GROMACS .gro file of C-alpha atoms in nm:
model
  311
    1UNK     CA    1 -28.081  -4.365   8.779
    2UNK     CA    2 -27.748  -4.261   8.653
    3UNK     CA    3 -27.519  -3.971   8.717
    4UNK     CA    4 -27.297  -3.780   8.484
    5UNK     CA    5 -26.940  -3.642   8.571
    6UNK     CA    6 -26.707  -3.444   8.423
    7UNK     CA    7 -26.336  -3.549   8.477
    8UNK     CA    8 -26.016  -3.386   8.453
    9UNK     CA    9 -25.962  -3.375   8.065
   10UNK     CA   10 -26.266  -3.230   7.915
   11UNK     CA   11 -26.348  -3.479   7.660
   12UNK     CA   12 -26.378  -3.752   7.861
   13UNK     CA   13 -26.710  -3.859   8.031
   14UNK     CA   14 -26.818  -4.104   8.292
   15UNK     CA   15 -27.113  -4.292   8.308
   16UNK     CA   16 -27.163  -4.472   8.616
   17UNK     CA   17 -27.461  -4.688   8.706
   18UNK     CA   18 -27.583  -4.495   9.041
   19UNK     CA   19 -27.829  -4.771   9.160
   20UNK     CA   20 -27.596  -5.018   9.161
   21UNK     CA   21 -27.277  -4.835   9.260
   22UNK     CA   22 -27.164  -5.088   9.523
   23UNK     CA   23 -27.073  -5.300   9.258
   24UNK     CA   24 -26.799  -5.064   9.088
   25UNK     CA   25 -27.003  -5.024   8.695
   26UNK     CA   26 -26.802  -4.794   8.548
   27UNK     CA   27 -26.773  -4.721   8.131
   28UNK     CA   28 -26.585  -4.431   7.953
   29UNK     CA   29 -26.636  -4.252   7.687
   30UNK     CA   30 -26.379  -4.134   7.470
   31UNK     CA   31 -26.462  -3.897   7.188
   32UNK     CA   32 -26.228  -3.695   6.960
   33UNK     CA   33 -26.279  -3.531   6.632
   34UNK     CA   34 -26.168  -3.506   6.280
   35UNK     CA   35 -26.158  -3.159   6.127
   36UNK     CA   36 -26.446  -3.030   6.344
   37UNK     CA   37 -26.649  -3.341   6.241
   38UNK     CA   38 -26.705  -3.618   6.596
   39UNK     CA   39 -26.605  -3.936   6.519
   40UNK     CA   40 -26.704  -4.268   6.659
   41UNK     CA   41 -26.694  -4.263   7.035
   42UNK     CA   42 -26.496  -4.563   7.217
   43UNK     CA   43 -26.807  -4.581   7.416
   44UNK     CA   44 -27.044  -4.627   7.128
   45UNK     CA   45 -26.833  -4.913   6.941
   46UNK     CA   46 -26.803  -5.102   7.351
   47UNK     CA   47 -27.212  -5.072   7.351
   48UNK     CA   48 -27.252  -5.178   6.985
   49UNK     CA   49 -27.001  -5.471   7.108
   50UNK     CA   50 -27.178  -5.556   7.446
   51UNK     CA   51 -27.542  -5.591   7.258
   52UNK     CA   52 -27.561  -5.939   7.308
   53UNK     CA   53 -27.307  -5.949   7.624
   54UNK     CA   54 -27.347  -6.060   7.971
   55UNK     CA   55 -27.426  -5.759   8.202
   56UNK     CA   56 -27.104  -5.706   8.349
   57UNK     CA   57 -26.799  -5.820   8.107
   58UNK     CA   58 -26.423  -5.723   8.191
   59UNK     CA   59 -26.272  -5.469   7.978
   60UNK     CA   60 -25.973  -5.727   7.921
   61UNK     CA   61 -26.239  -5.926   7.776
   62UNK     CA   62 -26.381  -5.681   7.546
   63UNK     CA   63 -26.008  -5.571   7.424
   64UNK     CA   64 -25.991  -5.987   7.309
   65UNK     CA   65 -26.307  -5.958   7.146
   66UNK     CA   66 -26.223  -5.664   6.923
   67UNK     CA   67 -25.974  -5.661   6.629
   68UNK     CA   68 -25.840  -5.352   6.620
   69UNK     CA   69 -25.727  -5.232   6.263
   70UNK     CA   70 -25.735  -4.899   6.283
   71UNK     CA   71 -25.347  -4.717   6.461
   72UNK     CA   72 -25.602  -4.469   6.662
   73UNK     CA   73 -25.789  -4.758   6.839
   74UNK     CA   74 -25.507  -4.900   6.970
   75UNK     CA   75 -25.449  -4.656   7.236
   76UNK     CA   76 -25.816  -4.696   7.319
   77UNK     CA   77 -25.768  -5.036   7.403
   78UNK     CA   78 -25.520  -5.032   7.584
   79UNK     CA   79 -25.676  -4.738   7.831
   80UNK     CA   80 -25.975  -5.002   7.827
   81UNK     CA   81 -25.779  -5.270   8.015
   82UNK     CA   82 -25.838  -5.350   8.378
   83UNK     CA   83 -26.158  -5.138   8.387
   84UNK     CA   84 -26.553  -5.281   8.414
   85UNK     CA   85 -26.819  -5.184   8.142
   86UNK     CA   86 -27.212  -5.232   8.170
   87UNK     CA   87 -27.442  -5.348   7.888
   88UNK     CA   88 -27.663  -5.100   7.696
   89UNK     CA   89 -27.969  -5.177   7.948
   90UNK     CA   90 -27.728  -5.009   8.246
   91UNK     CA   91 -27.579  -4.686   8.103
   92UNK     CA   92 -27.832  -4.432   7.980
   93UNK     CA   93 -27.633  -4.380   7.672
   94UNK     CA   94 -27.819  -4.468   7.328
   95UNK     CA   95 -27.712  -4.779   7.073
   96UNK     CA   96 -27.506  -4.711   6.765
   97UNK     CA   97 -27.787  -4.670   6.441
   98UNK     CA   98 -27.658  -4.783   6.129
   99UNK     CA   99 -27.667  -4.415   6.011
  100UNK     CA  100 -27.414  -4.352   6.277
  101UNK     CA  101 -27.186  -4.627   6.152
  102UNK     CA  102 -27.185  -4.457   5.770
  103UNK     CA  103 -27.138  -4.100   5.899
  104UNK     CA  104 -26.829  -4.195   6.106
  105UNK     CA  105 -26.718  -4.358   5.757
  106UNK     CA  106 -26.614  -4.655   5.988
  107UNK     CA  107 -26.711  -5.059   5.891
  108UNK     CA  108 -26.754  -5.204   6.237
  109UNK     CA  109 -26.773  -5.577   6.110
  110UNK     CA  110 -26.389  -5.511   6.049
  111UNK     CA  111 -26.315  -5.364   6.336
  112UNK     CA  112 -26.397  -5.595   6.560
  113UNK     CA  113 -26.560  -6.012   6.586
  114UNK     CA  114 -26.808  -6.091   6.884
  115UNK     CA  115 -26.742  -6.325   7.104
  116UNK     CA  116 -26.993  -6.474   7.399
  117UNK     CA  117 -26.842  -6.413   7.724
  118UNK     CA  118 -27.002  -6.671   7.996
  119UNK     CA  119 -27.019  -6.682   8.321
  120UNK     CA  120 -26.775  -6.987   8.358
  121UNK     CA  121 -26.533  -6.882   8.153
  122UNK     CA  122 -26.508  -6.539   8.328
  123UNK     CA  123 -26.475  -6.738   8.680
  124UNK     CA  124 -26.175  -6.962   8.509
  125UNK     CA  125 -25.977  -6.721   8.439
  126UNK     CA  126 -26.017  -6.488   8.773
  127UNK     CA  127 -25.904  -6.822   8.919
  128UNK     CA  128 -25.650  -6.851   8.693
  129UNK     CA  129 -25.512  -6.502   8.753
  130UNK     CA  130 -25.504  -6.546   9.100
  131UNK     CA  131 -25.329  -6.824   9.117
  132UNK     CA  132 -25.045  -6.669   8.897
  133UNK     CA  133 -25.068  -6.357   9.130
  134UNK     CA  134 -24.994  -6.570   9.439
  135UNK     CA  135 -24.736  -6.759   9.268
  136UNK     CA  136 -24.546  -6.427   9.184
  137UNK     CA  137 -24.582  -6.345   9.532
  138UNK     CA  138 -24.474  -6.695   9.639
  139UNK     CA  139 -24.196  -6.654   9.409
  140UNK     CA  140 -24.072  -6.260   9.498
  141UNK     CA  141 -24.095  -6.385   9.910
  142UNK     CA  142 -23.793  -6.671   9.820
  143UNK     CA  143 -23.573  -6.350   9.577
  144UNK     CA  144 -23.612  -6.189   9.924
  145UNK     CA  145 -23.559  -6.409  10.166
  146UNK     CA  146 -23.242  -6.573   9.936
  147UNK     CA  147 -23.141  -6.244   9.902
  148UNK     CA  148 -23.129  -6.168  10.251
  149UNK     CA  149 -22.905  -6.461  10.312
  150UNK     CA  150 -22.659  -6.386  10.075
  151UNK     CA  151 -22.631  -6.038  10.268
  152UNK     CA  152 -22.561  -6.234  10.606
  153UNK     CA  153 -22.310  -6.478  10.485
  154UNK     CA  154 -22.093  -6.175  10.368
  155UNK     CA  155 -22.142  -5.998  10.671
  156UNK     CA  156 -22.040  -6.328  10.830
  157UNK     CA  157 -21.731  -6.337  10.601
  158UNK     CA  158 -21.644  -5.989  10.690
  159UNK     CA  159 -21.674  -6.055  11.123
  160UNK     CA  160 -21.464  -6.337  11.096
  161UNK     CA  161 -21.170  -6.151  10.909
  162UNK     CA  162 -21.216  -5.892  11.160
  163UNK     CA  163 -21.179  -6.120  11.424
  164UNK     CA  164 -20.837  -6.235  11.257
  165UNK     CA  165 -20.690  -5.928  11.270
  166UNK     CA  166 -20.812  -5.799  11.611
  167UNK     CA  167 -20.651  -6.106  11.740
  168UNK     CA  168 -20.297  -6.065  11.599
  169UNK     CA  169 -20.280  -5.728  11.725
  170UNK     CA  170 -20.434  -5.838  12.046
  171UNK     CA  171 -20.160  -6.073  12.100
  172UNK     CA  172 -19.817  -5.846  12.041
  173UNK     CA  173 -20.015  -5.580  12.263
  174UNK     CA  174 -20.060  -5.833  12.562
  175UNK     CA  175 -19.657  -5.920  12.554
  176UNK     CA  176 -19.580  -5.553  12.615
  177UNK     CA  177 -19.850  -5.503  12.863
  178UNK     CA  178 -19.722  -5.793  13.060
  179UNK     CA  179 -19.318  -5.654  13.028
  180UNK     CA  180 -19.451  -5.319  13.139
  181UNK     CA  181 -19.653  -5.487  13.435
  182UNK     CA  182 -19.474  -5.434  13.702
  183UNK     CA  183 -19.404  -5.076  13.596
  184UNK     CA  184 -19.747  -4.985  13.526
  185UNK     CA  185 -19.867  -5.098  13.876
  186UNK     CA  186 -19.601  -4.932  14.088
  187UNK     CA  187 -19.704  -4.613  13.886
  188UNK     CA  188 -20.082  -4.680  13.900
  189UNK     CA  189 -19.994  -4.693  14.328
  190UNK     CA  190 -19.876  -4.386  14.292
  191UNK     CA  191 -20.111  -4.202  14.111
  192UNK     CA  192 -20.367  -4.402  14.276
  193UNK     CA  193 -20.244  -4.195  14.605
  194UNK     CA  194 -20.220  -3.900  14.410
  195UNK     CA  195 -20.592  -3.918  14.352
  196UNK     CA  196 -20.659  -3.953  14.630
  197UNK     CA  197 -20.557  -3.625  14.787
  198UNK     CA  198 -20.647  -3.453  14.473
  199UNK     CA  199 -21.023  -3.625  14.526
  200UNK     CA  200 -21.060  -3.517  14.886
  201UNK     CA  201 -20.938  -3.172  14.802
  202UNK     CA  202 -21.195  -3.132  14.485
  203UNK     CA  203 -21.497  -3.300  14.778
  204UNK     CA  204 -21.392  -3.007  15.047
  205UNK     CA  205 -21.406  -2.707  14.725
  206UNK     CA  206 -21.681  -2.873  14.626
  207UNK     CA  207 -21.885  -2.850  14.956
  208UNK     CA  208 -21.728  -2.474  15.015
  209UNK     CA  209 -21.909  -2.347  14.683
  210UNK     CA  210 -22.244  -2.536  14.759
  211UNK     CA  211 -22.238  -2.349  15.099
  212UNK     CA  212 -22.160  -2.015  14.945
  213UNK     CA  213 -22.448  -2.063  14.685
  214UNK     CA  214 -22.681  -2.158  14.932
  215UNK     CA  215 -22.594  -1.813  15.135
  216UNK     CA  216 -22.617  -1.659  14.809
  217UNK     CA  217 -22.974  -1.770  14.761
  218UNK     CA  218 -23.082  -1.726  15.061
  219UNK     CA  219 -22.985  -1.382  15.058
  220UNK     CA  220 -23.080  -1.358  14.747
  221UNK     CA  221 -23.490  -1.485  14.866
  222UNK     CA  222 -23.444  -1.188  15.125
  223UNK     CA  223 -23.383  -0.962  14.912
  224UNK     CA  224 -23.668  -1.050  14.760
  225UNK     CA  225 -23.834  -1.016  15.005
  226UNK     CA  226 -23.803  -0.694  15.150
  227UNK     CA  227 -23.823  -0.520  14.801
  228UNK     CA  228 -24.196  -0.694  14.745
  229UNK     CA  229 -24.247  -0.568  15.109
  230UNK     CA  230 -24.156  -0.185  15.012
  231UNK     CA  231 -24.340  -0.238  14.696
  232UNK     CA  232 -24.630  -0.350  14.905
  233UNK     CA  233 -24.614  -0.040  15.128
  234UNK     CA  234 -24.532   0.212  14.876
  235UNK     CA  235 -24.860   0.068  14.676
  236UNK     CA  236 -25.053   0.100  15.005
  237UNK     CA  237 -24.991   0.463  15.047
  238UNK     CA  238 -25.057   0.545  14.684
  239UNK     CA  239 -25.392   0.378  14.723
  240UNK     CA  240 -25.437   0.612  15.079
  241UNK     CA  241 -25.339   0.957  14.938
  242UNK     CA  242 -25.555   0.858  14.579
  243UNK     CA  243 -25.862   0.761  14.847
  244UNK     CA  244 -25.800   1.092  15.089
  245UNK     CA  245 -25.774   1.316  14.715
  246UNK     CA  246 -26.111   1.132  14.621
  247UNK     CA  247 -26.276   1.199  14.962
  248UNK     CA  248 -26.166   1.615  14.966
  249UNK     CA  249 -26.300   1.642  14.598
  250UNK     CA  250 -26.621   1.469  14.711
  251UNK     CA  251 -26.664   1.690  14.990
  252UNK     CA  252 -26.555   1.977  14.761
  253UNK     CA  253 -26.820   1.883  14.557
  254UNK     CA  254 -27.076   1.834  14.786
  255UNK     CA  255 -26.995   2.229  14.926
  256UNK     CA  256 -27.063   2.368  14.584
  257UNK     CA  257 -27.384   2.192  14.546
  258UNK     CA  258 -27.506   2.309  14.859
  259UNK     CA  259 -27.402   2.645  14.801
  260UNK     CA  260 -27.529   2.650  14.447
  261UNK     CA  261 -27.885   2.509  14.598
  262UNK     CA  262 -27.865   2.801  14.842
  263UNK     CA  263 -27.790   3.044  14.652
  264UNK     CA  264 -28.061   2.908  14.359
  265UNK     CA  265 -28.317   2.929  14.647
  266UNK     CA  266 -28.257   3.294  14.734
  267UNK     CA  267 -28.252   3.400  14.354
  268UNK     CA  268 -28.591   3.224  14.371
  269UNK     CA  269 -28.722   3.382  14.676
  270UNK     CA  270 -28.636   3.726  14.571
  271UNK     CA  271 -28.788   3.644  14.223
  272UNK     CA  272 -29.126   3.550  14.389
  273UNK     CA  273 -29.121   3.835  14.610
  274UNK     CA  274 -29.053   4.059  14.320
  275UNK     CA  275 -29.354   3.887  14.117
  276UNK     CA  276 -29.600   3.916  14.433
  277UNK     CA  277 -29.519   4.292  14.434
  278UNK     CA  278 -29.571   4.334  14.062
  279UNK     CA  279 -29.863   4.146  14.064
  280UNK     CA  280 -30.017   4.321  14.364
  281UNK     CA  281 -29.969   4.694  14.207
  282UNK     CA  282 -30.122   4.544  13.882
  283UNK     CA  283 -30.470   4.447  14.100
  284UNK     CA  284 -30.434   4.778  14.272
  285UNK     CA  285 -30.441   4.949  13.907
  286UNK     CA  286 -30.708   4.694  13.767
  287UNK     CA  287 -30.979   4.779  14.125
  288UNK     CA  288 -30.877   5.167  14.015
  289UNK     CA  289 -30.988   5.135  13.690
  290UNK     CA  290 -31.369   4.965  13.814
  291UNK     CA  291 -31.406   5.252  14.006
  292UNK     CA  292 -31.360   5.527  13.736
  293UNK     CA  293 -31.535   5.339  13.506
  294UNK     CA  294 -31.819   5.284  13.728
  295UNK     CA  295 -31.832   5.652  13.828
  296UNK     CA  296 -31.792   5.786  13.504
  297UNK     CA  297 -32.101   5.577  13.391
  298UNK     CA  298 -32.323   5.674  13.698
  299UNK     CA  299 -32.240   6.020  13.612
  300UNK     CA  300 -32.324   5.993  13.261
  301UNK     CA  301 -32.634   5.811  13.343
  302UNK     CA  302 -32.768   6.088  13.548
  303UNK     CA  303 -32.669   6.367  13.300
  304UNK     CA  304 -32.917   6.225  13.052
  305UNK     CA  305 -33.168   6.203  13.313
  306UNK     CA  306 -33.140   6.548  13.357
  307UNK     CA  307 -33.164   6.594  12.976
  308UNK     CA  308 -33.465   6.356  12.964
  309UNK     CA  309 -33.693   6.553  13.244
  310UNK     CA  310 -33.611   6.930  13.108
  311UNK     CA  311 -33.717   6.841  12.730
   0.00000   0.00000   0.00000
């Protein structure tokens, strides 16, 4: 399997060998054109190279084996060192025909000669590279550590005339120290006293302020004090009088409902009591009304009697 990335600049492509990834098989392909027309890839000339190749060659080894001729190649080649290219059997990428080899107006048998690259003589020189990488290093550890040396014996140089002159100065300074001796330690009595009385003086001020900030602080914590006390108290009676206001609104409340129930309750009983009354003249009216009708037709009934026996 192999996967296909763009990079940074466009026309570059790499190919790398996904399956065996661990074992860094990397090959790029370079393409530019000419007048709108592609010419021969990098990648396509390293694959026509590699035909015959081991599967893994060095791209130092590949820049040996070609002979580059043409100024535009050159750059190619150099880009090529230091990197790893597969064979044709590990990059999906397909061979160079001889078709392509006329179109891109290109001889390859000039351009480059093959060359079999071993597997002994790839070993050789690894071995031989890293033994001239670890005698560089071998060789920039002494330019360091000679270097270093050279530093030190000028700082060296530079104590020691140091020490020269600190000396001659030390030595005219100790003659007038010791002429001024005997002056210097009569005075140094003196001041030596002098200090003393100033000393105990600065301990007593000292010990006077400490006191007075104490008593400042402590007044300072009863202060305190009594102002979170007042705040306490002043919060306390806030929260009574907001708790009495609730309770007298509540009761308030509690009047109006009960007069509003009351006074729903007679609207209703008068209501009903109205109703009842209405309703009892309407039966009154309706038992009325049977006893016409019933009349009327008793009366009519025995007027056509009457008719029916004279005829």
């Amino acid at each position: 399997m192999y996967g296909k990335h763009r990079s940074l600049d466009s026309n570059t492509t790499r190919f790398v060998d996904l399956e065996r990834a661990g074992k860094t098989q990397i090959a790029w392909s370079w393409t530019h054109t000419d007048g709108g027309k592609e010419v021969l890839s990098m990648h396509q000339v390293l694959l026509y190279v590699l035909r015959s190749s081991k599967p893994l060659v060095p791209a130092e080894e590949i820049a040996n084996m070609l002979q580059w001729e043409e100024l535009e190649w050159q750059k190619y080649a150099e880009e090529c060192k230091g990197m790893i290219v597969t064979n044709p059997g590990m990059v999906h990428c397909g061979t160079l025909s001889a078709a392509d080899r006329s179109d891109a107006g290109l001889d390859l048998s000039r351009c480059f000669k093959e060359r079999e690259v071993t597997e002994g003589e790839t070993g050789k020189r690894r071995e031989r590279e890293k033994k001239k990488r670890e005698k560089q290093k071998r060789g920039r550890e002494t330019e360091t550590r000679e270097r270093e040396a050279r530093v030190r014996d000028k700082r060296g140089i530079k104590r020691e005339k140091k020490r020269r002159e600190k000396r001659r100065k030390g030595k005219s300074k100790r003659e007038k120290r010791e002429r001024s001796k005997s002056e210097g330690e009569r005075s140094e009595r003196e001041r030596q006293k002098r200090e003393g009385h100033r000393e105990i003086e600065n301990q007593e001020r000292k010990k006077e302020r400490e006191e007075q900030r104490e008593t400042e602080k402590e007044r300072g914590r009863e202060r305190t004090l009594r102002s979170k006390r007042k705040e306490e108290r002043e919060r306390d009676e806030r929260e009574r009088v907001r708790e009495k206001k609730e309770k007298d609104l509540e009761r308030g409340r509690h009047r109006e409902k009960q007069e509003t129930r009351r006074e729903t309750k007679r609207s209703n009983s008068d209501r009903g009591r109205e109703k009842s009354k209405r309703k009892g003249e309407k039966q009154v009216e309706w038992e009325r009304d049977i006893k016409q009708r019933s009349k009327r037709k008793e009366r009519e009934e025995r007027e056509r009697q009457e008719r029916e026996a004279g005829d």
